[in-house]
GROMACS .gro file of C-alpha atoms in nm:
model
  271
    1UNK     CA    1   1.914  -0.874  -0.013
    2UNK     CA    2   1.808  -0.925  -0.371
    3UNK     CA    3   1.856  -1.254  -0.516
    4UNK     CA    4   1.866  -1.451  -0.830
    5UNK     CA    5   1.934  -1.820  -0.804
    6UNK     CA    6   1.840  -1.934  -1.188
    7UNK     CA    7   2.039  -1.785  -1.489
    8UNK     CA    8   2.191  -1.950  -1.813
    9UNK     CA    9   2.526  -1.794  -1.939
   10UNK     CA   10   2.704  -1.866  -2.251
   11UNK     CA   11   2.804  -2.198  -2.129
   12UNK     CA   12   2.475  -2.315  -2.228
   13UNK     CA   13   2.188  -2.134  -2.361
   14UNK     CA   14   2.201  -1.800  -2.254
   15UNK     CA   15   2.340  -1.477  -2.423
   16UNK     CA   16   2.609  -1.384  -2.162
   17UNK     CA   17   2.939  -1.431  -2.092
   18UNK     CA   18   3.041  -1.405  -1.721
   19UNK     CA   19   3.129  -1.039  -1.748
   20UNK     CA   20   2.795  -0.957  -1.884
   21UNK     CA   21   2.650  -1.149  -1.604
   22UNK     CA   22   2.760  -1.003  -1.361
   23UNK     CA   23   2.744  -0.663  -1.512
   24UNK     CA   24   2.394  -0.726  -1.527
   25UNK     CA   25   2.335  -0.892  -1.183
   26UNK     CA   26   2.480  -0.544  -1.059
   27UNK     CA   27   2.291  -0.297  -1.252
   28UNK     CA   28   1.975  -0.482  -1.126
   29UNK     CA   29   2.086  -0.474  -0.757
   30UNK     CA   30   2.130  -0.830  -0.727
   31UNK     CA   31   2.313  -0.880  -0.373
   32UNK     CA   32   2.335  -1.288  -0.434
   33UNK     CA   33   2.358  -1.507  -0.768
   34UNK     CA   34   2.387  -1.861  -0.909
   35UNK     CA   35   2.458  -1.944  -1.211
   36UNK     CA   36   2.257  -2.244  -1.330
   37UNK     CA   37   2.379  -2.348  -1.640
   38UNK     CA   38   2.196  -2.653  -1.855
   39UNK     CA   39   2.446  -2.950  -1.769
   40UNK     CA   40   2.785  -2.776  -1.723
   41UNK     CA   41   2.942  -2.601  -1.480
   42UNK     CA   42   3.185  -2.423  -1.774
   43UNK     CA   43   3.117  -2.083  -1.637
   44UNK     CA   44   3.079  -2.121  -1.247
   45UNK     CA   45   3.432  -2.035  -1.185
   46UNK     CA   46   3.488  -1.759  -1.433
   47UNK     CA   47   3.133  -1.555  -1.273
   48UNK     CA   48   3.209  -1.694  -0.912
   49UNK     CA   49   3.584  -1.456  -0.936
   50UNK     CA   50   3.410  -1.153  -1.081
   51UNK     CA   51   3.053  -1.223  -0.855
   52UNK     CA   52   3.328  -1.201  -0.533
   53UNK     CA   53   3.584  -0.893  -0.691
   54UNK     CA   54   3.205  -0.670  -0.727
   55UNK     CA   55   3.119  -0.779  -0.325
   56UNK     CA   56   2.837  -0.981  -0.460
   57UNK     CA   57   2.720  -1.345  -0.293
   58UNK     CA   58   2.780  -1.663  -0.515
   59UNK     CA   59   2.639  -1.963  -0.559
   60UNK     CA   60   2.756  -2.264  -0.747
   61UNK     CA   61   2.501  -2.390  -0.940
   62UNK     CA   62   2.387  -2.646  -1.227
   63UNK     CA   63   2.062  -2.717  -1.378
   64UNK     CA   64   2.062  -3.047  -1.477
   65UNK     CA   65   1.848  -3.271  -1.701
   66UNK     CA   66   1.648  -3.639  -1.549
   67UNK     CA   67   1.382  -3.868  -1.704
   68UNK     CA   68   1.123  -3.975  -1.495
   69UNK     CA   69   0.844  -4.204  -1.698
   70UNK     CA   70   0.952  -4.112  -2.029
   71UNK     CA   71   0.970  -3.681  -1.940
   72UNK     CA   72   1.257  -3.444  -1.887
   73UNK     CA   73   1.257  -3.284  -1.506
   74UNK     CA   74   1.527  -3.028  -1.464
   75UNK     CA   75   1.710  -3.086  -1.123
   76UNK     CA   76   1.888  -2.768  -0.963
   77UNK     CA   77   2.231  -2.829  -0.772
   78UNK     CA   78   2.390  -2.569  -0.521
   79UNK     CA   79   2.686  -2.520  -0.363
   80UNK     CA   80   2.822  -2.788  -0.616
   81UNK     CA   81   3.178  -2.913  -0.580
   82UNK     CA   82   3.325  -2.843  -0.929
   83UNK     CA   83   3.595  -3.065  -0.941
   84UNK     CA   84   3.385  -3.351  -0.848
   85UNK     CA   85   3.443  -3.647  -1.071
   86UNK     CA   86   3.112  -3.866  -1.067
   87UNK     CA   87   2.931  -3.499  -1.145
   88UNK     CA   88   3.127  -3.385  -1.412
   89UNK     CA   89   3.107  -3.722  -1.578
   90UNK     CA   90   2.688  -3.711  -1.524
   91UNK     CA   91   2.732  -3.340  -1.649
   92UNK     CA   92   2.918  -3.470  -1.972
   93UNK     CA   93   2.698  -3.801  -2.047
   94UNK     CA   94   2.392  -3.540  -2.071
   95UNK     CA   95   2.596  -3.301  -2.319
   96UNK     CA   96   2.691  -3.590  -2.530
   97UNK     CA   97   2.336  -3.715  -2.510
   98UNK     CA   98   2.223  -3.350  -2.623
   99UNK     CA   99   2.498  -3.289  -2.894
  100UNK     CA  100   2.382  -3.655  -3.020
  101UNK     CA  101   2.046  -3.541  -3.045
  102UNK     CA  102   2.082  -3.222  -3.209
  103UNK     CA  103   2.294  -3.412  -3.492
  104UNK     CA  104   1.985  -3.687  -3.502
  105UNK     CA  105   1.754  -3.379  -3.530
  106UNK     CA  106   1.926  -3.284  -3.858
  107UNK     CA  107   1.946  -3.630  -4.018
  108UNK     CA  108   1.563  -3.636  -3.972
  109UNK     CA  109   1.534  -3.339  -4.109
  110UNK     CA  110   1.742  -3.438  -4.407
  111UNK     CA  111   1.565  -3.751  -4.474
  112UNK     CA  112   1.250  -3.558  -4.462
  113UNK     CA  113   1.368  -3.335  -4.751
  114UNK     CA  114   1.414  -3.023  -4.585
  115UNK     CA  115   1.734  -2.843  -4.714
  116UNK     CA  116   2.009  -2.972  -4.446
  117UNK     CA  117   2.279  -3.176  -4.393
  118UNK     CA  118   2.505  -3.348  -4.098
  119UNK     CA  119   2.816  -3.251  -4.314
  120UNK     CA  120   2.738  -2.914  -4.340
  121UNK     CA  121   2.557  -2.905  -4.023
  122UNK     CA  122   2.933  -3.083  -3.853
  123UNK     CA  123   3.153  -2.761  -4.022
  124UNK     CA  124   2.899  -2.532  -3.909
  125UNK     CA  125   2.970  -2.279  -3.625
  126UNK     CA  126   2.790  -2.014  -3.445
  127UNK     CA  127   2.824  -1.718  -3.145
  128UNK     CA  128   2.721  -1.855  -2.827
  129UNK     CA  129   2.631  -1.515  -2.736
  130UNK     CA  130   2.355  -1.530  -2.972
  131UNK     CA  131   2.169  -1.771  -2.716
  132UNK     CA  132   2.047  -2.133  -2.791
  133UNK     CA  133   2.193  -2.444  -2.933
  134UNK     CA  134   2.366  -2.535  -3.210
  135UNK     CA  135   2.022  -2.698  -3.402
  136UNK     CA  136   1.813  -2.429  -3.322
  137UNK     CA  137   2.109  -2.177  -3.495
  138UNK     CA  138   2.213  -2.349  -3.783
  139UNK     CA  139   1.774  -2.392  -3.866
  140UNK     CA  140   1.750  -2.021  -3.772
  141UNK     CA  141   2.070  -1.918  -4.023
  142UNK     CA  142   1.939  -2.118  -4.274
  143UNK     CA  143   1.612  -1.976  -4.274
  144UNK     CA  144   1.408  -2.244  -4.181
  145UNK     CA  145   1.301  -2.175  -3.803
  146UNK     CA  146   1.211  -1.894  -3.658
  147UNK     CA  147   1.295  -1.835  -3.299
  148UNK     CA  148   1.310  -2.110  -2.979
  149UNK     CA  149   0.880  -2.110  -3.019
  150UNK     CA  150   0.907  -2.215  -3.331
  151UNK     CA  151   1.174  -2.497  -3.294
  152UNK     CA  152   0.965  -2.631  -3.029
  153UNK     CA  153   0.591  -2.598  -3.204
  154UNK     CA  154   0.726  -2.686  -3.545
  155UNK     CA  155   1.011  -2.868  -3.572
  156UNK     CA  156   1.125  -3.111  -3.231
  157UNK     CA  157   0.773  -3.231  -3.210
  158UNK     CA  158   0.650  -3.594  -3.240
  159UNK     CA  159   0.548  -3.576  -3.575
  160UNK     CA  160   0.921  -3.552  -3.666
  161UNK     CA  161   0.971  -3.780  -3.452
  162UNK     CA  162   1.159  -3.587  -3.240
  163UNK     CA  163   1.221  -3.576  -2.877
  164UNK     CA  164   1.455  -3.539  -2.565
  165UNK     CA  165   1.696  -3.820  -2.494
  166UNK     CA  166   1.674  -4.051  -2.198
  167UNK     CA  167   1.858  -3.862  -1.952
  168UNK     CA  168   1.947  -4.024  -1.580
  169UNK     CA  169   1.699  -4.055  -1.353
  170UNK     CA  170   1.591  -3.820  -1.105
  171UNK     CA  171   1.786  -4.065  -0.812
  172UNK     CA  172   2.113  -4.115  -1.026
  173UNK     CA  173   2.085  -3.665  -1.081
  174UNK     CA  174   2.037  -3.638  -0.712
  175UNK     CA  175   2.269  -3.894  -0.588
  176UNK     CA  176   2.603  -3.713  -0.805
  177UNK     CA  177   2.487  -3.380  -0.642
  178UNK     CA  178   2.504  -3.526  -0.336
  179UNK     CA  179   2.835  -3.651  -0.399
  180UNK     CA  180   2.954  -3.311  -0.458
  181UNK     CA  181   2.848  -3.141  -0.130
  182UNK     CA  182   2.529  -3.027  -0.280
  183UNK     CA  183   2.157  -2.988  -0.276
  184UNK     CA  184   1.964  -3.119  -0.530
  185UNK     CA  185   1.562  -2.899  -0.568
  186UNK     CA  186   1.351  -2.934  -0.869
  187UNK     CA  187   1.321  -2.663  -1.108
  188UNK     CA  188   0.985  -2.473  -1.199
  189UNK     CA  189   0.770  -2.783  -1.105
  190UNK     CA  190   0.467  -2.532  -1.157
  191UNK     CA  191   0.545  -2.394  -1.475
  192UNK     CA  192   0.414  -2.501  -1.858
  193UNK     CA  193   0.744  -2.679  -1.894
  194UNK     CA  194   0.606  -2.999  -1.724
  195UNK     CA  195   0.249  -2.936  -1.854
  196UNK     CA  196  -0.023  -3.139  -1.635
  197UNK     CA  197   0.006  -2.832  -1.360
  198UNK     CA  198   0.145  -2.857  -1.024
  199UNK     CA  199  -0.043  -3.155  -0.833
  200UNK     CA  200   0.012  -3.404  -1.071
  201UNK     CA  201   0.372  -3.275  -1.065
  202UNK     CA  202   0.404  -3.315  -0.671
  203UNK     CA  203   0.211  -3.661  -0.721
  204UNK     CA  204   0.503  -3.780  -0.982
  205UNK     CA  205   0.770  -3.657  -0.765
  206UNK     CA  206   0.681  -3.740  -0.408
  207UNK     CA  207   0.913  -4.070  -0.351
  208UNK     CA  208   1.216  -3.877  -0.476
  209UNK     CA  209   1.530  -3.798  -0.308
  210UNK     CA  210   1.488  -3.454  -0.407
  211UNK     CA  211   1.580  -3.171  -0.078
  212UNK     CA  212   1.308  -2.912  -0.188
  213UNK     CA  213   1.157  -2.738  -0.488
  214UNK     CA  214   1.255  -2.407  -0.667
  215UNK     CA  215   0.900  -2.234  -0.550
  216UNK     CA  216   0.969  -1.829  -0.736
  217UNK     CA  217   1.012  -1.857  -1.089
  218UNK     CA  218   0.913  -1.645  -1.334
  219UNK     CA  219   0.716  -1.919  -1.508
  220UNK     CA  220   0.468  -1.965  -1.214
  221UNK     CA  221   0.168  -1.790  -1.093
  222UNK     CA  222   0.127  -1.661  -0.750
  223UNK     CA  223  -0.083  -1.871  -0.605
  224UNK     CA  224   0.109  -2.145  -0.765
  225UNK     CA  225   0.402  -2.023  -0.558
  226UNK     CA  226   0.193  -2.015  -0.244
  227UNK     CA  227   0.142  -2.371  -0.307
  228UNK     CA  228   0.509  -2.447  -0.315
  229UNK     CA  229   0.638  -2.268  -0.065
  230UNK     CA  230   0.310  -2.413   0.139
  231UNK     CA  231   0.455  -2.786   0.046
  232UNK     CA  232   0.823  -2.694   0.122
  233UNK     CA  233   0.736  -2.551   0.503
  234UNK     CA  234   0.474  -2.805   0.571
  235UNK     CA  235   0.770  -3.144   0.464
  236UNK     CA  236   1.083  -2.908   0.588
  237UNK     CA  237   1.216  -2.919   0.217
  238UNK     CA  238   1.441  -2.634   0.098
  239UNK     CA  239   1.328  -2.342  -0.126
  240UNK     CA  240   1.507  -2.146  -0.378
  241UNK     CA  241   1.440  -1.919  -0.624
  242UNK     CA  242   1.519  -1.720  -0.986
  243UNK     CA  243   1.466  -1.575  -1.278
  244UNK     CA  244   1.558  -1.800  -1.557
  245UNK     CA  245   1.693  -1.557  -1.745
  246UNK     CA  246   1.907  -1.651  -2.072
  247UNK     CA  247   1.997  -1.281  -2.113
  248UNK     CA  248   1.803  -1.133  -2.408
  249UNK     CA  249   1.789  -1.514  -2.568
  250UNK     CA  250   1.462  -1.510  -2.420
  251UNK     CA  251   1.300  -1.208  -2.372
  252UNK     CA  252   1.029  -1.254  -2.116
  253UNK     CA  253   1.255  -1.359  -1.863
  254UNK     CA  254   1.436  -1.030  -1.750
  255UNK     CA  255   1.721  -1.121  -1.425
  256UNK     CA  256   1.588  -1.053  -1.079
  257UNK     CA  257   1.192  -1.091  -1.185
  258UNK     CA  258   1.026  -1.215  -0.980
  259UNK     CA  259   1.174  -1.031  -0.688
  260UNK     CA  260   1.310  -1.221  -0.426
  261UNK     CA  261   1.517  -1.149  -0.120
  262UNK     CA  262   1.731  -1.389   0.104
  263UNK     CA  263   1.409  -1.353   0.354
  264UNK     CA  264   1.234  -1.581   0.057
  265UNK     CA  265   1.414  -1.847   0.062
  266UNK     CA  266   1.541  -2.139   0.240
  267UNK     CA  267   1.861  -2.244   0.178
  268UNK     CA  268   2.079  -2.286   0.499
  269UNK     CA  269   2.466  -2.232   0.478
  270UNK     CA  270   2.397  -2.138   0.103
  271UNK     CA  271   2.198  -1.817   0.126
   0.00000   0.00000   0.00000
C-alpha cells in the first residue's frame, strides 16, 4: 500500500483544501494519508471524512514547531486526539507566536524604509489556496519578494534581524502529543532544513523524548535514509514517512515522492 504521511493543506501552508487533497492522494494511488499541517489540526477532520468516504487509510497528524538551543525542530504527531485541550492550546500558543512574528516582520520592514505598513498589512487579506503565509503574500502582492526562496535568502534573514520565535521545547511538544494518544517523531532530521547534516542532528537530539524519526522524505538522500532507518531499527524507535508536499506551493515536492509503502514504515496500530 502506497503511503504519504507528510502533506500541508490550506490550513497552513499548502495550496489545498481537503477536497483537493484527497482528490490528489487518489489520483496518485495513495492507499494511506496524514495530513500534517504546520501547528493546527484545522483540516484533520474535514480530509479524515472524505480520506474514509474514497476507502482510503487516515492518519491524524500535526507538524509542530520546538526550539532546541536557539533552532526550530519540527516535531510530527500521529494518531492525535483532536479535541485534546493541552494540544490545542500548544497548537494555538505557536500560531499566535507565528502571526506575532509575521506582524514584527513588517514593522522591521517599515522602519527599514521599504514600502509597508502594519495598518495596511492588518486590512490586508489573501487566498489560502495560493500557498504560504500571510508575510510572504502581502511582500509577494506588493512586489517586493519573489517566491518562498526569496523570503528566506532575502528578507527573514539576520541582517533584518529577523528570525523564528522561541517555540516550546522539544519535551513540552512531545509531552502534549503524548497527552493526546499520540506519537511524537522528528521531521526531516536529514534534510537542509536543520543544516549541519544528519550526525550532528542525531547528536543534538539523542536525550529527547522523541518515539522515532521521519526517515523518507523527499528532502533526504538515500543513503541519508539508510542511516535513519539504520538508527530507528538498531534503538527500536518508530519510522514514518512523506512527501511534504504543499500542493503546487512548492513545486519540487510532488505527493507520494519518495515512494513508500506500509512495508516502509514502522508505525504499529497507526499504519
Amino acid at each position: 500500500m502506497r503511503i504519504d504521511l507528510h502533506i500541508h493543506s490550506t490550513a497552513s501552508d499548502g495550496t489545498w483544501d481537503p477536497e483537493q487533497l484527497v482528490a490528489a492522494a487518489c489520483q496518485v494511488g495513495l492507499g494511506a494519508l496524514a495530513v500534517t499541517d504546520h501547528d493546527t489540526v484545522a483540516n484533520v477532520a474535514a480530509t479524515e471524512r472524505l480520506a474514509l468516504a474514497a476507502g482510503l487509510k487516515f492518519i491524524r497528524g500535526a507538524e509542530i514547531c520546538a526550539t532546541k538551543q536557539g533552532h526550530c525542530f519540527h516535531i510530527l504527531g500521529y494518531g492525535l486526539a483532536l479535541d485534546d485541550k493541552p494540544l490545542l492550546e500548544l497548537l494555538a500558543h505557536n500560531e499566535a507566536l507565528l502571526a506575532q512574528k509575521d506582524e514584527d516582520s513588517i514593522a522591521l520592514l517599515a522602519k527599514e524604509g521599504w514600502p509597508v505598513s502594519v495598518a495596511e498589512f492588518h486590512a490586508y487579506d489573501y487566498d489560502r489556496h495560493r500557498g504560504g503565509w500571510k508575510a510572504l503574500a502581502y511582500l509577494q502582492d506588493k512586489g517586493l519578494c519573489r517566491n518562498v526562496q526569496d523570503f528566506f535568502t532575502r528578507i527573514f534573514t539576520p541582517e533584518h534581524n529577523l528570525a523564528f520565535p522561541t517555540f516550546p521545547s522539544i519535551g513540552e511538544v512531545v509531552a502534549a502529543i503524548h497527552g493526546a494518544g499520540g506519537v511524537a517523531l522528528c521531521a526531516h532530521a536529514a534534510s537542509d532544513f536543520h543544516g549541519p547534516g544528519l550526525e550532528p542532528v542525531l547528536a543534538q537530539l539523542v536525550e529527547e523524548p522523541l518515539d522515532g524519526f521521519e526517515c523518507y522524505h523527499s528532502g533526504h538522500s538515500l543513503e541519508d535514509t539508510r542511516k535513519l532507518v539504520a538508527h530507528c531499527r538498531a534503538h527500536g524507535l518508530l519510522i514514518s514517512g512523506g512527501s511534504d508536499c504543499h500542493g503546487s506551493f512548492v513545486p519540487s515536492r510532488h505527493l507520494g515522492e519518495p515512494l513508500i509503502t506500509d512495508e516502509d514504515v514502522y508505525l504499529p496500530g497507526l499504519v
